[in-house]
mmCIF file of C-alpha atoms and ligand atoms in Angstrom:
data_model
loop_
_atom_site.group_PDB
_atom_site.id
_atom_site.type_symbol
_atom_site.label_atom_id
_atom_site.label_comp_id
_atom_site.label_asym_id
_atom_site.label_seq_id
_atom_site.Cartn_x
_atom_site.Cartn_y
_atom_site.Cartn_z
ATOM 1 C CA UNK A 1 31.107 36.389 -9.206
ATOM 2 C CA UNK A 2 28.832 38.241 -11.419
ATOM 3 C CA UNK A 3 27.444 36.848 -14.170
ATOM 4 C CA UNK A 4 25.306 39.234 -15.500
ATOM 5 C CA UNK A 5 26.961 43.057 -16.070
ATOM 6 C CA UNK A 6 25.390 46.651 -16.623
ATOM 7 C CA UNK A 7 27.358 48.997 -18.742
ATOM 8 C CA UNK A 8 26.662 52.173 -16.764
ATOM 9 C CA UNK A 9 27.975 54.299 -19.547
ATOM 10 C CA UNK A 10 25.363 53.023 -22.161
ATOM 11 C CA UNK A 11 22.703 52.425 -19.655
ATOM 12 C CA UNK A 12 19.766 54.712 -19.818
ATOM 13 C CA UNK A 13 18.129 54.054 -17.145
ATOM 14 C CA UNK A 14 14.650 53.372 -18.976
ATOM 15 C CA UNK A 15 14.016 50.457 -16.450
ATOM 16 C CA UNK A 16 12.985 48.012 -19.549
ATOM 17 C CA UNK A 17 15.145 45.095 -18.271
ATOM 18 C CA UNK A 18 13.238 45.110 -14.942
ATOM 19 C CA UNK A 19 10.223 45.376 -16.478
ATOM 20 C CA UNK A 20 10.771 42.134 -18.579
ATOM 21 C CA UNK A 21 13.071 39.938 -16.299
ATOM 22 C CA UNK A 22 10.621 36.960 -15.072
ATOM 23 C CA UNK A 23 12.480 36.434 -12.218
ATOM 24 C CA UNK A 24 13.154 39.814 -10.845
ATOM 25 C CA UNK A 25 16.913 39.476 -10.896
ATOM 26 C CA UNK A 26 17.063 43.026 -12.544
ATOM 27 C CA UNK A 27 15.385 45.725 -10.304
ATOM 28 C CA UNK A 28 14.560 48.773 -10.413
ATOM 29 C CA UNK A 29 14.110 50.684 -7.459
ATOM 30 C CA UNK A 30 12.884 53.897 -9.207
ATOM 31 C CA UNK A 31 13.140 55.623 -12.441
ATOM 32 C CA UNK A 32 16.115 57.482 -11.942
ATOM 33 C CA UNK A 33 18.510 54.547 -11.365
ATOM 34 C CA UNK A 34 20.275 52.381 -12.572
ATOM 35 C CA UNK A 35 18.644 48.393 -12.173
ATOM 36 C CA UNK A 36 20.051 46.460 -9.159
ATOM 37 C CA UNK A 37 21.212 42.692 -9.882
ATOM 38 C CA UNK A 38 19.525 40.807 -7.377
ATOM 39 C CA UNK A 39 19.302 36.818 -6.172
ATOM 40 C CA UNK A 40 21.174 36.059 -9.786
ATOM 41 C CA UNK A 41 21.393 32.200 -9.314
ATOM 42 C CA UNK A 42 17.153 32.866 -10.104
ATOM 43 C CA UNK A 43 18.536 33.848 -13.372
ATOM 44 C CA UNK A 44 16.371 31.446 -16.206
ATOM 45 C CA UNK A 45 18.864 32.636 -19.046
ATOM 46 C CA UNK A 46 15.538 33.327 -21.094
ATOM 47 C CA UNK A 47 17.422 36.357 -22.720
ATOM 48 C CA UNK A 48 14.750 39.099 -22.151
ATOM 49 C CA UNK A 49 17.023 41.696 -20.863
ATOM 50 C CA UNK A 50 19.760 41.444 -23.532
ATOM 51 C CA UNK A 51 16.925 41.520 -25.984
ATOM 52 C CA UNK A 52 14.699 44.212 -25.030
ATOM 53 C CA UNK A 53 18.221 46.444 -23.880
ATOM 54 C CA UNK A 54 17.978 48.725 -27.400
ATOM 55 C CA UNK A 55 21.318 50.766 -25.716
ATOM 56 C CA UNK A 56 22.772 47.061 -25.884
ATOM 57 C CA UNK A 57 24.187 47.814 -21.595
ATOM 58 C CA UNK A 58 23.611 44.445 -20.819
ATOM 59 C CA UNK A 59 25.997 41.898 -20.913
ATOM 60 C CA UNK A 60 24.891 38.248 -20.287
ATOM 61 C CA UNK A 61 27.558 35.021 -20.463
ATOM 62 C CA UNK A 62 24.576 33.370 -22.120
ATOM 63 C CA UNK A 63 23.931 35.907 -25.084
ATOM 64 C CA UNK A 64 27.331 36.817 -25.730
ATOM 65 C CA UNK A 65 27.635 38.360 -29.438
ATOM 66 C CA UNK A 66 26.979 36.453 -31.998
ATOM 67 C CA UNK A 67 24.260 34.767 -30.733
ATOM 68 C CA UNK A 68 22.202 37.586 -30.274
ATOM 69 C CA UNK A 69 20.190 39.066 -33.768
ATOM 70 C CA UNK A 70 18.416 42.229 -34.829
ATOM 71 C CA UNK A 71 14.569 41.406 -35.320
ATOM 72 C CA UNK A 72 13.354 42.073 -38.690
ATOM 73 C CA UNK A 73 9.831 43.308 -38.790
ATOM 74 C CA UNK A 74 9.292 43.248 -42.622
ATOM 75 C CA UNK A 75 9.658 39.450 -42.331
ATOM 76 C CA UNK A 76 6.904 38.695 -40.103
ATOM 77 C CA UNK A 77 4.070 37.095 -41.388
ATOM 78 C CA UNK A 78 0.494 39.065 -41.302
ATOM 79 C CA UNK A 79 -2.181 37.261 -39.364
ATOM 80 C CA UNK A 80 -3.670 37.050 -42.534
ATOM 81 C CA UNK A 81 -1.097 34.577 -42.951
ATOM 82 C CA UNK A 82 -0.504 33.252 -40.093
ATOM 83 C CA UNK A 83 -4.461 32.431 -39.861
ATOM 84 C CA UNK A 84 -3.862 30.888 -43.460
ATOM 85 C CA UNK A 85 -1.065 28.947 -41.994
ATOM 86 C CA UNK A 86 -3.209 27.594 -39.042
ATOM 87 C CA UNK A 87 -5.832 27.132 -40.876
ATOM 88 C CA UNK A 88 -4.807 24.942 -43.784
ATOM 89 C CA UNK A 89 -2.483 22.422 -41.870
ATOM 90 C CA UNK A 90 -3.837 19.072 -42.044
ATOM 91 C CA UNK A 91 -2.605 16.093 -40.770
ATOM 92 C CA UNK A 92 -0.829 14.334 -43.515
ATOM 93 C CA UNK A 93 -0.988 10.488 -43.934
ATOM 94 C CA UNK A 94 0.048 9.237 -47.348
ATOM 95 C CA UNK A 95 3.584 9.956 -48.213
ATOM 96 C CA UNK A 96 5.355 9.717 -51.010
ATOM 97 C CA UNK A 97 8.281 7.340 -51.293
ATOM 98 C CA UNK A 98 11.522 9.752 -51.114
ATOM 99 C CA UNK A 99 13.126 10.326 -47.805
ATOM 100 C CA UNK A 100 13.597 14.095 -46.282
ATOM 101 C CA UNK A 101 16.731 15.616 -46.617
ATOM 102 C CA UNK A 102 19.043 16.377 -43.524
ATOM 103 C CA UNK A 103 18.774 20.074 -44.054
ATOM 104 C CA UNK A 104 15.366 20.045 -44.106
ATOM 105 C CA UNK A 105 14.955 18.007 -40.748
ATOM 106 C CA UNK A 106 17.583 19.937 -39.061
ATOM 107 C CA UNK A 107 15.244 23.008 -39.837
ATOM 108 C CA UNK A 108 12.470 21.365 -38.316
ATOM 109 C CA UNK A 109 13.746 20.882 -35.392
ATOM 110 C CA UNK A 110 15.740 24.316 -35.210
ATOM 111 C CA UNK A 111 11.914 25.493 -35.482
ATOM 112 C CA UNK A 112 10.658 23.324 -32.826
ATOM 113 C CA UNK A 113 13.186 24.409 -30.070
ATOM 114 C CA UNK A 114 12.127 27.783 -30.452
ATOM 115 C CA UNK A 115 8.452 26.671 -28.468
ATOM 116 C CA UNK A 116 8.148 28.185 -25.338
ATOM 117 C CA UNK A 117 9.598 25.993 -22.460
ATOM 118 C CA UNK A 118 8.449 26.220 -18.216
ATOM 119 C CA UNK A 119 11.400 27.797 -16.920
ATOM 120 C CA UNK A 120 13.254 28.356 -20.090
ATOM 121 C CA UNK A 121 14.627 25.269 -19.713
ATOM 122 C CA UNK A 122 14.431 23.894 -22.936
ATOM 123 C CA UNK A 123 14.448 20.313 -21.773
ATOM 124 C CA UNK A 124 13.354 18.949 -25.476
ATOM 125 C CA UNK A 125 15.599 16.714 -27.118
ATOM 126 C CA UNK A 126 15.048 14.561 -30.727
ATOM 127 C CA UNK A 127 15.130 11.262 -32.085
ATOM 128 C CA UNK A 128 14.897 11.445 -35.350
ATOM 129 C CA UNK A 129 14.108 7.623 -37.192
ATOM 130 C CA UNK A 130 14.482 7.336 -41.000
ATOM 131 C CA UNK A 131 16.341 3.655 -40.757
ATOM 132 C CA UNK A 132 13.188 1.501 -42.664
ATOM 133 C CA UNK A 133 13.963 -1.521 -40.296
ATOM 134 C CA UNK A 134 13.455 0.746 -37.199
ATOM 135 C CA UNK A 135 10.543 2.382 -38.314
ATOM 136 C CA UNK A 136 9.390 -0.885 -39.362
ATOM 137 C CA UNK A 137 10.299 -2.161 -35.353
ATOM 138 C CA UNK A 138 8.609 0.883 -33.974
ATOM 139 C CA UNK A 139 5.465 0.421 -36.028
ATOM 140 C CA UNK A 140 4.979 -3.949 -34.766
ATOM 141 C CA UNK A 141 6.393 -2.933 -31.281
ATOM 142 C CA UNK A 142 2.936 -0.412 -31.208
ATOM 143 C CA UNK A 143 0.736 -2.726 -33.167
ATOM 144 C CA UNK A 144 1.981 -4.998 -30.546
ATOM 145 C CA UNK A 145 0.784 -2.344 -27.411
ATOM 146 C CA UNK A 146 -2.165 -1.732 -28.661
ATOM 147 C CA UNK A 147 -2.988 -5.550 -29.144
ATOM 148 C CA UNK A 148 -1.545 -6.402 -25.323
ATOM 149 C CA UNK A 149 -3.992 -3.089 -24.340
ATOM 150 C CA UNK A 150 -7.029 -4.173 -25.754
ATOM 151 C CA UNK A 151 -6.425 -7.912 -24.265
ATOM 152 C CA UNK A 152 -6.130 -6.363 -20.801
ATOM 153 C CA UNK A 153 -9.282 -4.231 -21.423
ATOM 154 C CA UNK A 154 -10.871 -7.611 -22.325
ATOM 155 C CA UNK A 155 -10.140 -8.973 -19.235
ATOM 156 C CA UNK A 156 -13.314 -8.074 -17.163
ATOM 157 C CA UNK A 157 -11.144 -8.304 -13.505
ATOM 158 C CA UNK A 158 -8.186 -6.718 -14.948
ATOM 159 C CA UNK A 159 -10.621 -3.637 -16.149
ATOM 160 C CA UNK A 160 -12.000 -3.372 -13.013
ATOM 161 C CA UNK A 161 -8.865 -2.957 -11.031
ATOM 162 C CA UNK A 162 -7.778 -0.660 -13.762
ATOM 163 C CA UNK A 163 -10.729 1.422 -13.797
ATOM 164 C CA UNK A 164 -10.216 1.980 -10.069
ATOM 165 C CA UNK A 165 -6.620 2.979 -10.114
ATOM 166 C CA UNK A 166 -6.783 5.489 -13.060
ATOM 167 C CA UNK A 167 -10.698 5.838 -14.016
ATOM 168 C CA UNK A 168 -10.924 8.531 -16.355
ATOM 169 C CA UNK A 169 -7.227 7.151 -18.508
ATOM 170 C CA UNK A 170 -8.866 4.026 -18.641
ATOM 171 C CA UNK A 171 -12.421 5.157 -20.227
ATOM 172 C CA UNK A 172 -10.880 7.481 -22.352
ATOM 173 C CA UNK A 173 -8.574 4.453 -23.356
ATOM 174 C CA UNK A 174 -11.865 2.276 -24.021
ATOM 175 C CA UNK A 175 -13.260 4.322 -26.388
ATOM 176 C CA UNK A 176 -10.346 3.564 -28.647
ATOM 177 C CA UNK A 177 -10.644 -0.472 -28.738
ATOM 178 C CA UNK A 178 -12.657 -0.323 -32.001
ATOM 179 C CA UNK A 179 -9.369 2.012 -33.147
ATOM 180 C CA UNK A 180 -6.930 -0.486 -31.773
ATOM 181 C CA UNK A 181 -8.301 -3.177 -33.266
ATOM 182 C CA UNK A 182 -8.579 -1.363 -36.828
ATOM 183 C CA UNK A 183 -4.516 -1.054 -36.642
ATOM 184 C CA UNK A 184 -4.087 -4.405 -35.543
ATOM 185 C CA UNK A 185 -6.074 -5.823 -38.451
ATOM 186 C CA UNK A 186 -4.519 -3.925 -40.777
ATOM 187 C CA UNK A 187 -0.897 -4.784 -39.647
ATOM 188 C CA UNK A 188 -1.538 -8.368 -40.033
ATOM 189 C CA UNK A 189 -2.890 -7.227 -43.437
ATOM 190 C CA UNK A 190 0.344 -5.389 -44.154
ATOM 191 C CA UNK A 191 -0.801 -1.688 -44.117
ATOM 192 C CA UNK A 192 0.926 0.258 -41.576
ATOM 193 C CA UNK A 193 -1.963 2.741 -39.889
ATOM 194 C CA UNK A 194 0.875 3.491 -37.362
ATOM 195 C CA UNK A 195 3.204 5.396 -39.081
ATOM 196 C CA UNK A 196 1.590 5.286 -42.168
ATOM 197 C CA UNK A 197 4.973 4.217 -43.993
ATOM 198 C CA UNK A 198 6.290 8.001 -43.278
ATOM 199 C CA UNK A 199 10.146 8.199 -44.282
ATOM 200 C CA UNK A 200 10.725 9.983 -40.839
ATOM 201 C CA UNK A 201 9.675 9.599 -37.359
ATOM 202 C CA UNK A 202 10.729 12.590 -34.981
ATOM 203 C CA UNK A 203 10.507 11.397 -31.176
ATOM 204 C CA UNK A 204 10.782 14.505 -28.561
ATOM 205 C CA UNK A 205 11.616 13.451 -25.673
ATOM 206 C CA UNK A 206 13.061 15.339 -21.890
ATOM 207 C CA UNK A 207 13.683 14.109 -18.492
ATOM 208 C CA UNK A 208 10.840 12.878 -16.212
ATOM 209 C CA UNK A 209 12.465 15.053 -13.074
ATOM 210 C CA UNK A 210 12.170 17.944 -15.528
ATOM 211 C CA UNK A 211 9.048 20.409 -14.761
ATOM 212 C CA UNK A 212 6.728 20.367 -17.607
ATOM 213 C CA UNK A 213 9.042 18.113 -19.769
ATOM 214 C CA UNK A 214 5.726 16.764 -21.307
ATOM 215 C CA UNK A 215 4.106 20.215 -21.841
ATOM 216 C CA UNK A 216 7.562 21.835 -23.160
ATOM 217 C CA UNK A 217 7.861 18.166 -26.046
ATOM 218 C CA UNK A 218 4.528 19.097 -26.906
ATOM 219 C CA UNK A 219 4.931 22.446 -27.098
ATOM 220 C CA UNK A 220 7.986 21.811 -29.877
ATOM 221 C CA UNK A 221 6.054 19.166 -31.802
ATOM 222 C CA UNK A 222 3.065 21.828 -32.292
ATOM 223 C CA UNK A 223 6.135 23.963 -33.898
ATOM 224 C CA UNK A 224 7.870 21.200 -36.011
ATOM 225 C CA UNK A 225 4.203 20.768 -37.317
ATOM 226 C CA UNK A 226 3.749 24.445 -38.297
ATOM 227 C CA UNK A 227 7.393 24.379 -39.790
ATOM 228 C CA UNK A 228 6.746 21.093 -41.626
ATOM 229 C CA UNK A 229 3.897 23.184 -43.227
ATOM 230 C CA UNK A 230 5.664 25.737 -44.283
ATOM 231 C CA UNK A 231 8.668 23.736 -46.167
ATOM 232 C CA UNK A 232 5.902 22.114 -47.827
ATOM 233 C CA UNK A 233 6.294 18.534 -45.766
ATOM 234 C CA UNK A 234 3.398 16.658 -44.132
ATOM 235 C CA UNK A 235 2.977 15.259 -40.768
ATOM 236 C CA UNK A 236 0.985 14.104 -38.530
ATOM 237 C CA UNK A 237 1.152 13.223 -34.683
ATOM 238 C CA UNK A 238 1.839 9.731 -33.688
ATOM 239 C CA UNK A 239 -0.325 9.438 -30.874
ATOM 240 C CA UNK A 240 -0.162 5.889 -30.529
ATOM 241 C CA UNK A 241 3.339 5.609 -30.696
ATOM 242 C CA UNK A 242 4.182 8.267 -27.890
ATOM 243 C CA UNK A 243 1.405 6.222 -25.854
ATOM 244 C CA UNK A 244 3.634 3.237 -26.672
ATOM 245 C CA UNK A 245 6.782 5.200 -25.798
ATOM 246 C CA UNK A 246 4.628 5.914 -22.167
ATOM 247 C CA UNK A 247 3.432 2.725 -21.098
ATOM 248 C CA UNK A 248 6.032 0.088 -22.658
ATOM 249 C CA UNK A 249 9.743 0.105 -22.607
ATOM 250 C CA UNK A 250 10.467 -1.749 -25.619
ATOM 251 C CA UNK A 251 10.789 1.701 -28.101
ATOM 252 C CA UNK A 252 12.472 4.165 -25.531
ATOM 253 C CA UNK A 253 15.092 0.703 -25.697
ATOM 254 C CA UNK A 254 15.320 0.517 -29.273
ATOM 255 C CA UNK A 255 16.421 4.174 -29.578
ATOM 256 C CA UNK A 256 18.362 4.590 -26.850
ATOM 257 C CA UNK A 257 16.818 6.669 -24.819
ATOM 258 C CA UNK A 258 19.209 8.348 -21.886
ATOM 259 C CA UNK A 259 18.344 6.728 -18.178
ATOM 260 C CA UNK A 260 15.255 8.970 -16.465
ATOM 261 C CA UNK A 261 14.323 10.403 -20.011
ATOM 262 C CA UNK A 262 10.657 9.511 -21.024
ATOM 263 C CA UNK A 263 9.616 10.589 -24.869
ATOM 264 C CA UNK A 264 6.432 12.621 -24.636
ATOM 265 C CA UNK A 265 5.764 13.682 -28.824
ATOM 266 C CA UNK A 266 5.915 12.109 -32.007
ATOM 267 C CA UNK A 267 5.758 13.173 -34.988
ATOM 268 C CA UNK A 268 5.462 11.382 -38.776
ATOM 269 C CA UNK A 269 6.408 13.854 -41.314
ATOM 270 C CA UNK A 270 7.531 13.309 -44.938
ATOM 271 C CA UNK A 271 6.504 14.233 -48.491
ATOM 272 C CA UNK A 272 2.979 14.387 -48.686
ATOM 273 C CA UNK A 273 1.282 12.721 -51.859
ATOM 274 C CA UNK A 274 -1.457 14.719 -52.250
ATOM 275 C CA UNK A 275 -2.185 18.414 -51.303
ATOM 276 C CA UNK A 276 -5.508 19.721 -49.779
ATOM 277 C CA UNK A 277 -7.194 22.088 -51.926
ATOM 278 C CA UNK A 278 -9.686 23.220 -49.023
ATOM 279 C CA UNK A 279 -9.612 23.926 -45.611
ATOM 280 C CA UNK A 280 -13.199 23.555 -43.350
ATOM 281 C CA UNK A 281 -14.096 25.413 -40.482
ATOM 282 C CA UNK A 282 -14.130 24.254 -37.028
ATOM 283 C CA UNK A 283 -16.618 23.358 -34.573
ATOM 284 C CA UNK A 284 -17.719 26.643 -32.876
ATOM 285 C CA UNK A 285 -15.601 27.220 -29.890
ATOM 286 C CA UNK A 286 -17.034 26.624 -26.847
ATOM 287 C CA UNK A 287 -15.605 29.368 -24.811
ATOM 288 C CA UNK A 288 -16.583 30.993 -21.208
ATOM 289 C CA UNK A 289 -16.142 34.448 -21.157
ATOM 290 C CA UNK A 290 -15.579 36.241 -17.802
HETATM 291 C C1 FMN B 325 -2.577 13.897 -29.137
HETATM 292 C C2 FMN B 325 -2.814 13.491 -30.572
HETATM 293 C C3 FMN B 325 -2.688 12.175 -30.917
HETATM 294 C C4 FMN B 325 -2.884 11.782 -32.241
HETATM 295 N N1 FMN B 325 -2.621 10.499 -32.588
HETATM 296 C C5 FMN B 325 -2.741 10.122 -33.885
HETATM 297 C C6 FMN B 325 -2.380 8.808 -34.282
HETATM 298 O O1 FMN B 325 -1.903 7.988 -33.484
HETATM 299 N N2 FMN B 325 -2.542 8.477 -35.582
HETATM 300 C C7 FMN B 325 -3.027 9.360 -36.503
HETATM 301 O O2 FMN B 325 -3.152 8.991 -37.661
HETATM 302 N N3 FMN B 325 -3.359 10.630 -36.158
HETATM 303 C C8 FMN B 325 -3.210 11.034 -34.866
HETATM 304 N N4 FMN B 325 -3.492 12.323 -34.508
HETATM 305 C C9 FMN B 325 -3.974 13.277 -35.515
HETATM 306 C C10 FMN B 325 -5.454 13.611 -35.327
HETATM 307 O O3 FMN B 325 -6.246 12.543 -35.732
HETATM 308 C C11 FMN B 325 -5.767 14.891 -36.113
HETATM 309 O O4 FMN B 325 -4.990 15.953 -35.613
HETATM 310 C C12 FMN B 325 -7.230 15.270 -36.046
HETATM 311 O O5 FMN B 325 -8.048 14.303 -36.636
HETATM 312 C C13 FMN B 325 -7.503 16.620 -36.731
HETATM 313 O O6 FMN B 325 -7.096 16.576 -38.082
HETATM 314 P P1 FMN B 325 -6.003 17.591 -38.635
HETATM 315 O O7 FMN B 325 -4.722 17.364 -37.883
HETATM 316 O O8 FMN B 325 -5.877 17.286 -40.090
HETATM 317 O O9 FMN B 325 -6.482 19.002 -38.393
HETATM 318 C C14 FMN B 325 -3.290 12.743 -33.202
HETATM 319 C C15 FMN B 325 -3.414 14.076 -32.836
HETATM 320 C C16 FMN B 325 -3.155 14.458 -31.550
HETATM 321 C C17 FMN B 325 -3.221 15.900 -31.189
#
């Protein structure tokens, strides 16, 4: 059965759906006829061909109407202001005490599953933590990785054997002891330099068997950053706490996390206290041009 229909009648012929399919399921033999349907079960459902179709001839059962919407150029930001937008994003570590509303985090994360994804297949999914005895748990169950990490480091045999099964993880892991040992200081202080008391922890998380599950999580995070920014929230990635999430079962247990799903991103967000009044520039690209 077909899933995928060409209304001959609206059709023009102007061969844009081959052009954009990825997976050359629409073909076009030559200009003057109508696209062939080809090996459809290579179909991604990425939309291209409904989208790009300005005679509206295709019908997909993914993109039936309703979920399909005009573009609006005048609402596109100018690289002016998308460069402003890049630009003056900092990562945001002192939060002020008022939680973020539902609406706001559902918008967040309607942002962040609009990131690109290998295959279209949108594997990310979202934990999203504002319970203060969980963040609480999630911030001593990383202290508590990062303490168990830096004891193993410590251990001259144990380093060795690590160093030969994954060399370049585990020097660009001890680097970071002096970090480690910061946030474990701290914690038995009292000052959380884990999540930074942040009202909201967003996990992203996909399944392992997934292609690029890791690259796609990442991929949303970078947008839930960008529309964090622009509702006037602050975040910043938890790096030690999806490194936690990687190497330790104890967090993916405390959330839940569905069997063969690994979390790959996490992000802090919240309020922020203060606001930047300057941006700096970057260290010159180092770029190879050929
Ligand atoms: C992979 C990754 C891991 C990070 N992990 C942490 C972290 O665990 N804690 C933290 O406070 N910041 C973390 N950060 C934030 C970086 O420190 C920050 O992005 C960097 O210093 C540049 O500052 P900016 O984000 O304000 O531009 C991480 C960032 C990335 C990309």
């Amino acid at each position: 059965m077909s899933r995928i229909t060409i209304n001959r009648d609206s059709c023009e012929r102007c061969g844009r759906c081959a052009s954009t399919c990825p997976s050359g399921v629409l073909v076009q033999q030559n200009e003057n006829i109508f696209p062939d349907l080809v090996h459809e079960e290579l179909c991604i459902s990425c939309g291209h061909c409904v989208a790009i179709c300005h005679k509206d001839a295709i019908n997909h059962p993914d993109y039936l109407p309703g979920s399909v919407y005009l573009v609006d150029r005048e609402r596109l930001p100018s690289f002016d202001q998308t460069a402003e937008l890049l630009r003056t994003r900092r990562s945001i570590r002192a939060f002020k005490d008022q939680s973020v509303a539902k609406t706001l985090i559902e918008r967040i994360i309607d942002g962040a599953r609009y990131a690109p994804s290998g295959h279209n297949s949108q594997s990310s999914e979202f934990v999203v933590v504002q319970d203060k005895d969980t963040l609480k748990r999630i911030a001593a169950l990383t202290v508590a990785y990062l303490s168990k990490t830096k004891k193993q480091l410590g251990n001259p045999l144990l380093r060795r054997m690590l160093l030969m099964v994954a060399k370049d993880e585990i020097r660009g892991v001890l680097h970071l002891t002096g970090d480690f040992d910061r946030i474990v200081k701290d914690a038995d202080e009292g000052r959380d330099s884990v999540l930074y008391n942040a009202p909201c922890l967003l996990l992203v998380h996909g399944a392992r068997d997934t292609n690029f599950s890791e690259v796609n999580a990442n991929l949303a995070v970078q947008n839930a950053m960008l529309a964090c920014q622009s509702l006037g929230l602050g975040s910043f990635y938890a790096g030690y706490v999806a490194s936690a999430c990687k190497r330790d079962n104890s967090i993916p247990l405390l959330v839940s996390l569905p069997e063969g799903h690994q979390i790959f991103g996490a992000l802090c967000l919240g309020h922020p206290k203060f606001r930047y009044s300057k941006w700096m520039a970057r260290t010159a690209p180092k770029v190879q041009w050929l």
